[in-house]
mmCIF file of C-alpha atoms and ligand atoms in Angstrom:
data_model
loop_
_atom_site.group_PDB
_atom_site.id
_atom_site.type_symbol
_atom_site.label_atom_id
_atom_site.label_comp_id
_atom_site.label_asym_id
_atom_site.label_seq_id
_atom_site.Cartn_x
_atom_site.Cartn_y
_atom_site.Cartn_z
ATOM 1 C CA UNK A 29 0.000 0.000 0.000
ATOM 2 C CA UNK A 30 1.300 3.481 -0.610
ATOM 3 C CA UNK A 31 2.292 6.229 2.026
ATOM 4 C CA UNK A 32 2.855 9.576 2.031
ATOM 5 C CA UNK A 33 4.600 10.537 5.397
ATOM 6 C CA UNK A 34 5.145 14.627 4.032
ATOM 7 C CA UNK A 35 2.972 15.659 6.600
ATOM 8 C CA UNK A 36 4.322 13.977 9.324
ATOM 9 C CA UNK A 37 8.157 15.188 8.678
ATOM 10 C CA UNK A 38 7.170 18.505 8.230
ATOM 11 C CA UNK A 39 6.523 18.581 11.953
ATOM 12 C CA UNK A 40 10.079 16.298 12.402
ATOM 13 C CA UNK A 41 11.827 19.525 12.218
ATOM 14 C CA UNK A 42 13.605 19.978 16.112
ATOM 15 C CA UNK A 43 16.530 19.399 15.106
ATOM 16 C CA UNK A 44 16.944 22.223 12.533
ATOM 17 C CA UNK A 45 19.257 25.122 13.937
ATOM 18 C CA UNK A 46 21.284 27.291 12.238
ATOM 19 C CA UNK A 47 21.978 27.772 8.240
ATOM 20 C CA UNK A 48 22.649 23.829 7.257
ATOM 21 C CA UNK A 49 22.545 20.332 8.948
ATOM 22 C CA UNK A 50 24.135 16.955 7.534
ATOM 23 C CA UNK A 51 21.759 14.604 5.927
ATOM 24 C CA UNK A 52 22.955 10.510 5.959
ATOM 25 C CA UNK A 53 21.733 9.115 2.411
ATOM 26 C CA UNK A 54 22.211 5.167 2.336
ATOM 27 C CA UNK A 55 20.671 4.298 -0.752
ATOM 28 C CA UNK A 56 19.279 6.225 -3.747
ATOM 29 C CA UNK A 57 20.693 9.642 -1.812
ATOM 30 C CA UNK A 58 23.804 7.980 -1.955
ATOM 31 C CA UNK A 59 24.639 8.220 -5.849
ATOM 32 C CA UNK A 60 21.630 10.457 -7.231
ATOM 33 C CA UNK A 61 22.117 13.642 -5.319
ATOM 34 C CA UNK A 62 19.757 16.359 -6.822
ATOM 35 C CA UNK A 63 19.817 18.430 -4.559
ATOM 36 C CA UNK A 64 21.805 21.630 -2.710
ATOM 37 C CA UNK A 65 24.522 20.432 -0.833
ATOM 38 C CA UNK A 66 27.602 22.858 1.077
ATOM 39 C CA UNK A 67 29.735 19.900 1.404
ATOM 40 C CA UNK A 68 29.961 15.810 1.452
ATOM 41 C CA UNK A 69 31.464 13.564 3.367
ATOM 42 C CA UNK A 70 31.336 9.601 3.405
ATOM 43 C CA UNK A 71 30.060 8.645 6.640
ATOM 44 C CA UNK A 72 29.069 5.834 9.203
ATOM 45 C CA UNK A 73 25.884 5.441 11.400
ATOM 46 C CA UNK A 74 25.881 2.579 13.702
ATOM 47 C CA UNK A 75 22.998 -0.211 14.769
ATOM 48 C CA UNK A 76 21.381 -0.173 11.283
ATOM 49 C CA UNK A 77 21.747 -2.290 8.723
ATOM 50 C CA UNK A 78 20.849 -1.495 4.429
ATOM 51 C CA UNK A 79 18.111 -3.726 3.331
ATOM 52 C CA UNK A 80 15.983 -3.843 0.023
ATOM 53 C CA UNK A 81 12.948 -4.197 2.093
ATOM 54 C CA UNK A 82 10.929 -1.166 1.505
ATOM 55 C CA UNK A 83 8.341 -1.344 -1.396
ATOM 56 C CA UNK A 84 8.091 1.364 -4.118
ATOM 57 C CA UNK A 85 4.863 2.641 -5.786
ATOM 58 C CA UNK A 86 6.493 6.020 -7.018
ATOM 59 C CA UNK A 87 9.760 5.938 -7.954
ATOM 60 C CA UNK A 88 10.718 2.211 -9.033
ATOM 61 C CA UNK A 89 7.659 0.827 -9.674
ATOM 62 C CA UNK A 90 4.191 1.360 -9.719
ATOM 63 C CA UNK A 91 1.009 1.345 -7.775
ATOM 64 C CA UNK A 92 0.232 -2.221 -9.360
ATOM 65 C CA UNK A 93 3.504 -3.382 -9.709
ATOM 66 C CA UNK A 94 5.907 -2.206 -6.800
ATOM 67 C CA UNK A 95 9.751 -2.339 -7.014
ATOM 68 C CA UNK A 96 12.190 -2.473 -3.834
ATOM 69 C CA UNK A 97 14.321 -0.086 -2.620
ATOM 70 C CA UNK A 98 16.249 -0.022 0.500
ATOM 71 C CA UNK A 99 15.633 1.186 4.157
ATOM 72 C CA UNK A 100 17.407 0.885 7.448
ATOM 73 C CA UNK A 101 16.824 -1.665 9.837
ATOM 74 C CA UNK A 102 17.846 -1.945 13.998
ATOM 75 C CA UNK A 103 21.092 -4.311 14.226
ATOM 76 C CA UNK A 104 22.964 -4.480 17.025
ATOM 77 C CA UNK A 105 26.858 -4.120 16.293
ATOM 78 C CA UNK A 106 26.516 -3.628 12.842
ATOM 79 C CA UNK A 107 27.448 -0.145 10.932
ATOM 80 C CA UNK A 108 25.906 1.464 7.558
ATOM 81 C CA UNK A 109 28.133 3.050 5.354
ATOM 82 C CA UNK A 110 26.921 6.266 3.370
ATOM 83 C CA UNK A 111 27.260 9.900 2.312
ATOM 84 C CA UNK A 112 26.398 12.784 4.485
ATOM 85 C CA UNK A 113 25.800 16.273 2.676
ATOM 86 C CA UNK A 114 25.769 19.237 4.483
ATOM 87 C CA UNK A 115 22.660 21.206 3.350
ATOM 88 C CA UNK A 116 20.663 24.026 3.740
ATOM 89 C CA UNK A 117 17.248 23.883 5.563
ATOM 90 C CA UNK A 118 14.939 24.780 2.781
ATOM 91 C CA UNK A 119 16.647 21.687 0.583
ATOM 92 C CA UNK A 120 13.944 19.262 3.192
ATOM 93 C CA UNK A 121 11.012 20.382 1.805
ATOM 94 C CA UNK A 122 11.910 18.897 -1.849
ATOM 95 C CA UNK A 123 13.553 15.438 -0.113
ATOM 96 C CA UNK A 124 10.078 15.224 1.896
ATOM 97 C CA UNK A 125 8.814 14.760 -1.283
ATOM 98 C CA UNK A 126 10.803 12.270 -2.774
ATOM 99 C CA UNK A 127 11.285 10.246 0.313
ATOM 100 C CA UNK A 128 7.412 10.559 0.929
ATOM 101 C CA UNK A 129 6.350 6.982 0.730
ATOM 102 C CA UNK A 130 6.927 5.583 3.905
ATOM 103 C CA UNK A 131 10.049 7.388 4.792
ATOM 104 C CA UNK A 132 10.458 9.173 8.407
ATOM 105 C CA UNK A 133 12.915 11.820 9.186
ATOM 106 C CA UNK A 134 15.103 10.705 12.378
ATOM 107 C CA UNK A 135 18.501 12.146 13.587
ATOM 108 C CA UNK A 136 21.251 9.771 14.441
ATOM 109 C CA UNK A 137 25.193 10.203 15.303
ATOM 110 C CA UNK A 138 27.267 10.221 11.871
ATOM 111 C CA UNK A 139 30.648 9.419 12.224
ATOM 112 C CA UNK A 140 32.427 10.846 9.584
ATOM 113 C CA UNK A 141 35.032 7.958 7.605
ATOM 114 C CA UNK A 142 37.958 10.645 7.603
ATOM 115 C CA UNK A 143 37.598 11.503 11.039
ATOM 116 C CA UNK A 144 34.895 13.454 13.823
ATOM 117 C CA UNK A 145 31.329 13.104 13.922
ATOM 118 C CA UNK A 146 27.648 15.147 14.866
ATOM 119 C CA UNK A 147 24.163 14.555 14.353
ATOM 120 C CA UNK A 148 22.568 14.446 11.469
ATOM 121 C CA UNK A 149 19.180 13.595 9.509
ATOM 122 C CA UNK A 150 18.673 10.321 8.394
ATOM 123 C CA UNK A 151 15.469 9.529 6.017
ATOM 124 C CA UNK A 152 13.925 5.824 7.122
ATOM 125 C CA UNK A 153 10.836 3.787 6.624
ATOM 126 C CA UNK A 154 10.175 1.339 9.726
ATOM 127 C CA UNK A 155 8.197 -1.639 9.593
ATOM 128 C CA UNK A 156 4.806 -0.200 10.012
ATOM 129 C CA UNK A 157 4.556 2.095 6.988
ATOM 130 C CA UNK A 158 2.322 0.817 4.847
ATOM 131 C CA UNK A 159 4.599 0.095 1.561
ATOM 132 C CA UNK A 160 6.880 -2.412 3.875
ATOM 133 C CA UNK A 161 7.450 -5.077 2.221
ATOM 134 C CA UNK A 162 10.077 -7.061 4.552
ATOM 135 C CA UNK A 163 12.668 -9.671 3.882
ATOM 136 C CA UNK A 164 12.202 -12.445 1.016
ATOM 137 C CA UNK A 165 14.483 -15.265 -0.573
ATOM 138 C CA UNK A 166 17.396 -13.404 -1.951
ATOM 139 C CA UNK A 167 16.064 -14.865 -5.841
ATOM 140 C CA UNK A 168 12.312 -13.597 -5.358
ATOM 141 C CA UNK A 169 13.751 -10.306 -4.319
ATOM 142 C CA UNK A 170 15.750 -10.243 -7.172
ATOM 143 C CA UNK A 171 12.857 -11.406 -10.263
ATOM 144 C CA UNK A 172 11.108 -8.849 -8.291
ATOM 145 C CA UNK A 173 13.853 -6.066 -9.007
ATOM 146 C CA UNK A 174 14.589 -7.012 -12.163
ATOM 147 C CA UNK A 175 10.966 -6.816 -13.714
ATOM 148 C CA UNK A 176 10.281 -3.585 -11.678
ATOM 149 C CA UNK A 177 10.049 0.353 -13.245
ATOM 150 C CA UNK A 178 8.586 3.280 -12.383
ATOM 151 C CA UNK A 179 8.624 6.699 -12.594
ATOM 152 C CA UNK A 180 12.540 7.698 -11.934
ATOM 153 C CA UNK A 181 13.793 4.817 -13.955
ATOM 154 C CA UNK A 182 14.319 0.768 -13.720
ATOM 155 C CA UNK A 183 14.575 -0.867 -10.089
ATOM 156 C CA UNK A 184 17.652 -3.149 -11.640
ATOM 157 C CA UNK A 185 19.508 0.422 -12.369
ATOM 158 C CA UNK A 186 18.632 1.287 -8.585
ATOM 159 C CA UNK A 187 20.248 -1.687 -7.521
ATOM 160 C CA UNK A 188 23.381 -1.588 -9.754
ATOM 161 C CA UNK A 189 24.264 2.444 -9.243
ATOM 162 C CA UNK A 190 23.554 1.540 -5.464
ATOM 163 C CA UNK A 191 26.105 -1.088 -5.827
ATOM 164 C CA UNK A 192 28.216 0.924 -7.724
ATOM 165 C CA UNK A 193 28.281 3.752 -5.728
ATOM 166 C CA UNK A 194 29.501 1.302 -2.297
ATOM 167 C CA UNK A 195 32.587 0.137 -4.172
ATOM 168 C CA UNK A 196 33.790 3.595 -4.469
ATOM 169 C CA UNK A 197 33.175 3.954 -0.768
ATOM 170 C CA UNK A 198 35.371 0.706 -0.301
ATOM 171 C CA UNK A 199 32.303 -0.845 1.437
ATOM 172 C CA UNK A 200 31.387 -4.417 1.133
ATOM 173 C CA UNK A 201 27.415 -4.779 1.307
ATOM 174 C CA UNK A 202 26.868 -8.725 1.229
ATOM 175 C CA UNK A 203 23.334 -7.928 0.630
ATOM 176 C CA UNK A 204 23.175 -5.430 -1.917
ATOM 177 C CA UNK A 205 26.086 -7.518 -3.772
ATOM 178 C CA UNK A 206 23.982 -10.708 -3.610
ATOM 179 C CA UNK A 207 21.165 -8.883 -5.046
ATOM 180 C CA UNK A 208 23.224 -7.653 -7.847
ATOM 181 C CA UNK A 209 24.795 -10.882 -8.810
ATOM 182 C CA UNK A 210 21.068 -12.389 -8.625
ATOM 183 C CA UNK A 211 19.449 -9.708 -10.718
ATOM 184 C CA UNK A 212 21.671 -10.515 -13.760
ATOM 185 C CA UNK A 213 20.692 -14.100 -13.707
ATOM 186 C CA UNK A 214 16.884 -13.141 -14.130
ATOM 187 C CA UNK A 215 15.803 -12.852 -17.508
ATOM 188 C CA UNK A 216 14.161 -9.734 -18.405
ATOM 189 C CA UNK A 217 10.448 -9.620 -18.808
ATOM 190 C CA UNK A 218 9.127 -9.544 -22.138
ATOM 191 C CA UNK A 219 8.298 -6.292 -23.783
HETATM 192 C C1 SIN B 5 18.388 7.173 1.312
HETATM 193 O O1 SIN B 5 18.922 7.038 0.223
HETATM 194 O O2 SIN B 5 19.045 7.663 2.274
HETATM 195 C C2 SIN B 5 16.961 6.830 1.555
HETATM 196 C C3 SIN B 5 16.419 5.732 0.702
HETATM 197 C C4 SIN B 5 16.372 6.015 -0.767
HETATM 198 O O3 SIN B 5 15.960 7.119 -1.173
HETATM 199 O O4 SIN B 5 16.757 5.147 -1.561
#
């Protein structure tokens, strides 16, 4: 089912003081970042984990059809590798937008790969959004990936730029790397 959480994170906004704030991107914010940023900086946040668990009605697939795209989920011990951008206050109200289905503005502790750390903004959509779609068989996740598209293009290039994007950091992803070996054993569906 689709959400739209804009609502909601307009009111998330505590945390905003002074002329910017750092923003963790994990996944499409990673390696498709349109919008203002003062600086960026790969960065850490610990106890979550990156999984393609988080259905998509607007960007990677449809209504009818939903692709997957990732989220953050609680895991003790375990740290997520990503990019933080520095960014101006009035860049939220466009990322509201794009992250509306399901996703929930929280702050977290970034720790910052070169050195130093601070809070920042994390975008993520917990298990009782309404477009969750949870954990599957690596394969069915993958078939269901690789026959995906929506609006901002296929889920499979998703995947692969996400993938893509992780090497450069020098991070190892087990899961996202599974996926992407899986994906290109899926034939694509027929046009
Ligand atoms: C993020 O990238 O930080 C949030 C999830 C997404 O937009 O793919």
């Amino acid at each position: 089912m689709i959400a739209d959480t804009t609502a909601i994170n307009r009111q998330r906004s505590w945390f905003i003081e002074g002329n910017s704030l750092w923003l963790f991107g994990y996944g499409s914010l990673l390696y498709k970042a349109d919008f203002p940023y003062l600086e960026c900086r790969p960065a850490a946040i610990r106890g979550w984990k990156r999984r393609f668990w988080q259905g998509s009605h607007d960007h990677r697939g449809t209504p009818q059809a939903p692709g997957r795209v990732v989220t953050l989920t609680e895991a003790a011990g375990t740290r997520c590798v990503g990019m933080a951008y520095r960014i101006p206050p009035e860049a939220l109200g466009p990322l509201d937008v794009r992250e509306k289905n399901g996703y929930l503005r929280f702050t977290t502790e970034l720790t910052f790969l070169d050195g130093g750390n601070d809070r920042g903004l994390v975008y993520i959509a917990t298990e009782d959004n309404p477009a969750f779609l949870g954990p599957a068989p690596v394969p069915e996740m993958a078939r269901q990936i690789a026959h995906s598209h929506g609006p901002s293009g296929s889920n499979r290039d998703y995947l692969v730029d996400l993938a893509h994007a992780l090497r450069r950091l020098g991070e190892e992803d087990e899961h996202v790397f599974a996926l992407e070996e899986a994906v290109w054993s899926v034939s694509p569906s027929p046009s």
